[in-house]
Short mmCIF file of C-alpha atoms in Angstrom, two decimals:
data_model
loop_
_atom_site.label_atom_id
_atom_site.label_comp_id
_atom_site.label_asym_id
_atom_site.label_seq_id
_atom_site.Cartn_x
_atom_site.Cartn_y
_atom_site.Cartn_z
CA UNK A 1 -0.08 -0.24 -0.05
CA UNK A 2 1.02 3.07 -1.10
CA UNK A 3 0.29 6.90 0.31
CA UNK A 4 1.26 10.09 -1.06
CA UNK A 5 2.14 12.56 1.31
CA UNK A 6 3.39 15.21 -0.93
CA UNK A 7 6.43 17.50 -0.67
CA UNK A 8 6.99 17.53 2.90
CA UNK A 9 10.85 19.44 2.47
CA UNK A 10 11.66 22.00 5.50
CA UNK A 11 9.17 20.67 7.67
CA UNK A 12 10.32 18.92 11.37
CA UNK A 13 8.78 15.77 12.43
CA UNK A 14 9.41 14.42 16.13
CA UNK A 15 8.61 11.03 16.14
CA UNK A 16 8.63 9.42 19.99
CA UNK A 17 9.70 5.48 19.56
CA UNK A 18 10.89 5.73 16.42
CA UNK A 19 13.90 2.99 17.06
CA UNK A 20 11.57 0.65 15.45
CA UNK A 21 8.17 -1.00 14.47
CA UNK A 22 5.40 1.82 13.50
CA UNK A 23 7.95 4.63 14.34
CA UNK A 24 10.71 3.51 12.65
CA UNK A 25 8.33 3.31 9.63
CA UNK A 26 6.67 6.91 9.88
CA UNK A 27 10.16 8.72 10.55
CA UNK A 28 11.44 6.72 7.12
CA UNK A 29 8.16 8.00 5.06
CA UNK A 30 8.89 11.29 6.21
CA UNK A 31 12.56 11.79 5.38
CA UNK A 32 12.04 10.21 1.95
CA UNK A 33 9.00 12.28 1.31
CA UNK A 34 11.82 15.31 2.32
CA UNK A 35 11.27 16.15 5.96
CA UNK A 36 14.08 16.42 8.92
CA UNK A 37 12.84 13.72 11.16
CA UNK A 38 13.75 13.40 15.18
CA UNK A 39 14.18 10.08 16.57
CA UNK A 40 12.80 10.64 19.96
CA UNK A 41 14.00 7.26 21.61
CA UNK A 42 14.59 6.02 24.96
CA UNK A 43 17.16 2.93 22.97
CA UNK A 44 19.40 5.51 21.21
CA UNK A 45 21.68 2.76 19.85
CA UNK A 46 18.37 1.57 17.85
CA UNK A 47 17.41 4.70 17.00
CA UNK A 48 20.86 5.34 15.62
CA UNK A 49 20.83 2.27 13.56
CA UNK A 50 17.37 3.28 11.94
CA UNK A 51 18.70 6.79 11.74
CA UNK A 52 21.98 5.65 10.15
CA UNK A 53 19.36 3.77 7.24
CA UNK A 54 17.52 7.07 6.90
CA UNK A 55 20.56 9.34 6.40
CA UNK A 56 21.21 12.63 6.77
CA UNK A 57 17.88 13.84 7.39
CA UNK A 58 17.37 11.78 10.81
CA UNK A 59 19.20 12.88 13.96
CA UNK A 60 18.12 10.95 17.27
CA UNK A 61 17.76 12.59 20.83
CA UNK A 62 17.02 10.95 23.91
CA UNK A 63 13.83 10.57 25.56
CA UNK A 64 12.36 8.28 28.08
CA UNK A 65 8.68 8.62 28.31
CA UNK A 66 8.47 6.67 31.44
CA UNK A 67 10.51 9.56 33.24
CA UNK A 68 9.30 12.84 33.55
CA UNK A 69 12.85 14.17 34.30
CA UNK A 70 13.91 12.95 30.92
CA UNK A 71 10.53 14.60 29.14
CA UNK A 72 11.41 17.68 30.63
CA UNK A 73 15.24 17.66 29.41
CA UNK A 74 14.19 16.68 25.96
CA UNK A 75 11.36 19.64 25.71
CA UNK A 76 14.04 22.06 27.22
CA UNK A 77 16.56 21.45 24.30
CA UNK A 78 14.32 20.79 21.32
CA UNK A 79 13.84 24.14 19.87
CA UNK A 80 10.34 22.75 17.86
CA UNK A 81 9.14 21.19 15.38
CA UNK A 82 5.75 21.39 12.36
CA UNK A 83 4.97 17.80 13.57
CA UNK A 84 4.78 16.17 17.30
CA UNK A 85 3.56 12.05 16.73
CA UNK A 86 3.06 10.56 20.23
CA UNK A 87 4.15 7.29 18.84
CA UNK A 88 5.84 5.39 21.29
CA UNK A 89 4.29 2.52 23.80
CA UNK A 90 4.16 -0.64 25.82
CA UNK A 91 1.55 -3.15 25.60
CA UNK A 92 0.37 -5.58 28.46
CA UNK A 93 3.47 -5.79 30.64
CA UNK A 94 3.01 -7.28 34.04
CA UNK A 95 2.83 -4.69 36.80
CA UNK A 96 5.80 -2.01 36.59
CA UNK A 97 6.03 1.42 37.84
CA UNK A 98 7.88 4.21 36.27
CA UNK A 99 10.25 6.87 37.51
CA UNK A 100 7.64 8.60 39.15
CA UNK A 101 5.86 5.94 40.37
CA UNK A 102 2.88 5.34 37.84
CA UNK A 103 1.67 2.12 36.26
CA UNK A 104 3.79 2.09 33.26
CA UNK A 105 1.43 1.42 30.54
CA UNK A 106 -0.38 4.66 31.64
CA UNK A 107 2.38 6.33 32.86
CA UNK A 108 4.55 5.67 29.78
CA UNK A 109 1.63 5.44 26.46
CA UNK A 110 -0.28 8.48 27.88
CA UNK A 111 1.05 10.58 30.99
CA UNK A 112 4.68 10.62 29.49
CA UNK A 113 2.96 11.81 25.84
CA UNK A 114 0.98 14.18 27.66
CA UNK A 115 3.41 15.74 29.51
CA UNK A 116 5.73 16.30 26.41
CA UNK A 117 3.08 17.80 24.69
CA UNK A 118 2.28 20.32 27.30
CA UNK A 119 5.88 21.42 26.93
CA UNK A 120 6.20 21.27 23.43
CA UNK A 121 2.86 22.84 22.55
CA UNK A 122 4.16 26.23 21.65
CA UNK A 123 7.15 24.75 19.73
CA UNK A 124 4.93 22.49 17.41
CA UNK A 125 3.42 24.72 14.53
CA UNK A 126 0.97 22.45 12.47
CA UNK A 127 -0.09 18.71 14.13
CA UNK A 128 -0.27 16.49 16.95
CA UNK A 129 -0.85 13.04 16.18
CA UNK A 130 -1.55 10.59 19.02
CA UNK A 131 -1.19 7.37 18.85
CA UNK A 132 -4.65 5.43 20.20
CA UNK A 133 -5.61 1.64 19.13
CA UNK A 134 -8.99 -0.66 18.60
CA UNK A 135 -7.90 -1.89 22.36
CA UNK A 136 -9.10 1.72 23.75
CA UNK A 137 -12.48 -0.52 23.33
CA UNK A 138 -10.97 -1.95 26.73
CA UNK A 139 -10.48 0.85 28.77
CA UNK A 140 -12.77 1.88 31.56
CA UNK A 141 -11.11 4.59 33.42
CA UNK A 142 -11.25 4.66 36.98
CA UNK A 143 -10.28 7.92 37.96
CA UNK A 144 -9.91 7.09 41.95
CA UNK A 145 -6.99 4.73 40.69
CA UNK A 146 -5.75 5.52 37.13
CA UNK A 147 -2.19 3.69 38.30
CA UNK A 148 -3.21 0.81 39.95
CA UNK A 149 -2.47 0.82 43.49
CA UNK A 150 -5.48 -0.21 44.93
CA UNK A 151 -7.20 -3.10 42.05
CA UNK A 152 -5.47 -6.18 41.25
CA UNK A 153 -3.53 -5.12 38.31
CA UNK A 154 -5.09 -6.32 34.64
CA UNK A 155 -2.47 -6.17 31.99
CA UNK A 156 -4.59 -5.93 28.66
CA UNK A 157 -7.30 -3.27 30.96
CA UNK A 158 -4.42 -1.13 31.70
CA UNK A 159 -3.06 -1.19 27.90
CA UNK A 160 -6.91 -0.44 27.30
CA UNK A 161 -7.17 2.36 29.87
CA UNK A 162 -3.51 3.94 28.18
CA UNK A 163 -5.16 3.82 24.70
CA UNK A 164 -8.69 5.02 25.95
CA UNK A 165 -6.58 7.96 27.41
CA UNK A 166 -4.39 8.74 24.36
CA UNK A 167 -7.55 9.43 22.40
CA UNK A 168 -9.03 11.49 24.92
CA UNK A 169 -6.25 13.57 25.34
CA UNK A 170 -5.91 14.01 21.46
CA UNK A 171 -9.58 15.43 21.26
CA UNK A 172 -9.56 17.38 24.43
CA UNK A 173 -6.62 18.97 23.16
CA UNK A 174 -8.21 19.45 19.92
CA UNK A 175 -11.18 21.46 21.48
CA UNK A 176 -8.88 23.41 23.54
CA UNK A 177 -6.68 24.66 20.92
CA UNK A 178 -9.92 25.48 19.06
CA UNK A 179 -11.04 27.85 21.88
CA UNK A 180 -7.93 29.27 22.01
CA UNK A 181 -7.83 30.34 18.37
CA UNK A 182 -4.63 28.20 17.46
CA UNK A 183 -4.35 27.33 14.22
CA UNK A 184 -2.54 23.60 15.68
CA UNK A 185 -4.26 20.70 14.37
CA UNK A 186 -4.44 17.53 17.12
CA UNK A 187 -5.72 14.13 15.94
CA UNK A 188 -5.33 10.53 16.84
CA UNK A 189 -4.54 7.59 14.84
CA UNK A 190 -4.22 3.99 15.43
CA UNK A 191 -2.46 1.11 13.17
CA UNK A 192 -5.41 -1.61 13.08
CA UNK A 193 -3.67 -5.27 13.72
CA UNK A 194 0.33 -4.65 12.47
CA UNK A 195 3.07 -6.54 13.01
CA UNK A 196 5.56 -4.65 15.30
CA UNK A 197 7.69 -5.33 18.32
CA UNK A 198 4.91 -4.00 20.71
CA UNK A 199 3.19 -7.25 20.70
CA UNK A 200 5.97 -9.90 22.41
CA UNK A 201 7.07 -7.96 25.68
CA UNK A 202 3.79 -9.61 27.83
CA UNK A 203 6.58 -11.85 29.46
CA UNK A 204 3.33 -14.94 29.30
CA UNK A 205 2.62 -16.96 26.82
CA UNK A 206 0.69 -14.61 25.04
CA UNK A 207 4.18 -13.67 23.45
CA UNK A 208 3.80 -16.92 21.55
CA UNK A 209 0.25 -16.31 20.48
CA UNK A 210 0.70 -13.27 19.12
CA UNK A 211 4.01 -14.05 17.40
CA UNK A 212 1.39 -16.33 15.19
CA UNK A 213 -0.87 -13.87 14.78
CA UNK A 214 1.89 -11.27 13.44
CA UNK A 215 2.88 -14.11 10.77
CA UNK A 216 -0.25 -14.78 9.59
CA UNK A 217 -2.97 -12.18 10.29
CA UNK A 218 -1.27 -8.79 10.80
CA UNK A 219 -0.02 -5.99 8.09
CA UNK A 220 3.23 -5.09 7.67
CA UNK A 221 4.12 -2.48 10.18
CA UNK A 222 5.29 -0.10 7.02
CA UNK A 223 1.27 -0.29 6.17
CA UNK A 224 0.46 0.30 9.79
CA UNK A 225 2.18 3.46 9.93
CA UNK A 226 -0.04 4.63 6.94
CA UNK A 227 -2.67 5.93 9.25
CA UNK A 228 -0.20 7.85 11.66
CA UNK A 229 1.25 9.50 8.19
CA UNK A 230 -2.23 10.29 6.99
CA UNK A 231 -3.35 12.27 10.23
CA UNK A 232 -0.08 13.62 9.91
CA UNK A 233 0.09 15.22 6.22
CA UNK A 234 -3.25 14.63 4.75
CA UNK A 235 -5.24 17.69 4.07
CA UNK A 236 -8.47 16.08 4.48
CA UNK A 237 -7.28 15.51 8.31
CA UNK A 238 -9.76 17.30 10.86
CA UNK A 239 -9.10 18.31 14.01
CA UNK A 240 -10.14 16.17 16.72
CA UNK A 241 -10.61 13.46 14.29
CA UNK A 242 -9.38 9.81 14.49
CA UNK A 243 -7.93 7.91 11.87
CA UNK A 244 -7.23 4.31 11.09
CA UNK A 245 -7.55 1.44 8.54
CA UNK A 246 -10.93 1.28 7.38
CA UNK A 247 -11.15 -2.39 5.66
CA UNK A 248 -11.69 -5.62 7.55
CA UNK A 249 -13.13 -3.82 10.85
CA UNK A 250 -10.48 -1.42 10.93
CA UNK A 251 -7.97 -3.84 10.96
CA UNK A 252 -6.44 -3.20 7.50
CA UNK A 253 -6.54 -1.17 4.61
CA UNK A 254 -6.01 2.20 3.35
CA UNK A 255 -6.72 5.00 6.45
CA UNK A 256 -9.63 7.18 6.88
CA UNK A 257 -11.96 7.67 9.63
CA UNK A 258 -12.34 5.60 12.14
CA UNK A 259 -15.16 4.85 14.75
CA UNK A 260 -14.49 4.99 18.39
CA UNK A 261 -16.27 4.63 21.81
CA UNK A 262 -18.51 7.24 22.48
CA UNK A 263 -16.85 7.60 26.18
CA UNK A 264 -14.45 9.88 23.99
CA UNK A 265 -16.77 12.52 22.84
CA UNK A 266 -17.69 13.02 26.88
CA UNK A 267 -16.28 16.29 27.34
CA UNK A 268 -16.67 16.18 31.30
CA UNK A 269 -14.67 13.05 31.13
CA UNK A 270 -12.24 14.15 29.28
CA UNK A 271 -11.75 17.29 31.17
CA UNK A 272 -11.67 15.31 34.07
CA UNK A 273 -8.98 13.34 32.74
CA UNK A 274 -6.95 16.22 31.98
CA UNK A 275 -6.94 17.55 35.34
CA UNK A 276 -5.99 14.51 36.93
CA UNK A 277 -3.15 14.21 34.42
CA UNK A 278 -2.27 17.57 35.04
CA UNK A 279 -1.95 17.21 38.64
CA UNK A 280 0.01 13.78 38.19
CA UNK A 281 2.49 15.40 36.10
CA UNK A 282 2.89 18.76 37.75
CA UNK A 283 2.15 20.64 34.62
CA UNK A 284 -0.32 23.27 33.87
CA UNK A 285 -1.49 23.38 30.46
CA UNK A 286 -1.08 26.29 28.63
CA UNK A 287 -4.69 25.66 26.74
#
């Protein structure tokens, strides 16, 4: 599948988690279209290998979304960009905690990107693209225990929570930007079912099951990156939208508008998440 990105020369894109999978494919495609790309990654050695393949258009910057000090340091030293693509993520891990004590999936997938976006907001000129997932349908945010401190930990529910939070954040950011008359666009995207390294870290028999699924049912990482690229570059994209594959129940196919759970349109719930996220990361929103 080929997506026409247009000429991206003169533009800069920051892509979190660009050391493998969807992020690496996103960075490669944007660089091929002429953009300069910043690979914002925890594993800088793996990122350097990707940057070397891309060439002079790519550079690596250290960013650990599971450590708010790393997020602040990154935002302090990066001048700016046209695109911020919140791509990095972890999935279905055993219970672990970030450097700041957050449940690892919620802390990395949502809170790390929430903090990064707020800190970078006045440095991004065009679009913020936040990666959610069809698995957001599993999410049921418990505002009394967002970090799984008082409940029996359920890894897939925690992943669904983080992906629902990603979608709600992207939509609430869009609303706030529009209300402040900003031209910055905020959208969400999801890859459908794509074969990446994301699925191989459950440290359980599910790693084997998902490896089989990746080999027989999933689309390639390059195809899985198409919705992200569409969300980042297409003139048809509208702020607050959610974009993903349009065939086979949103699992594969050309990118376009995607269905999602109605709770993502509940402004009261989005505001509650936003306020809780501000308190957890200790950053006040500029919008």
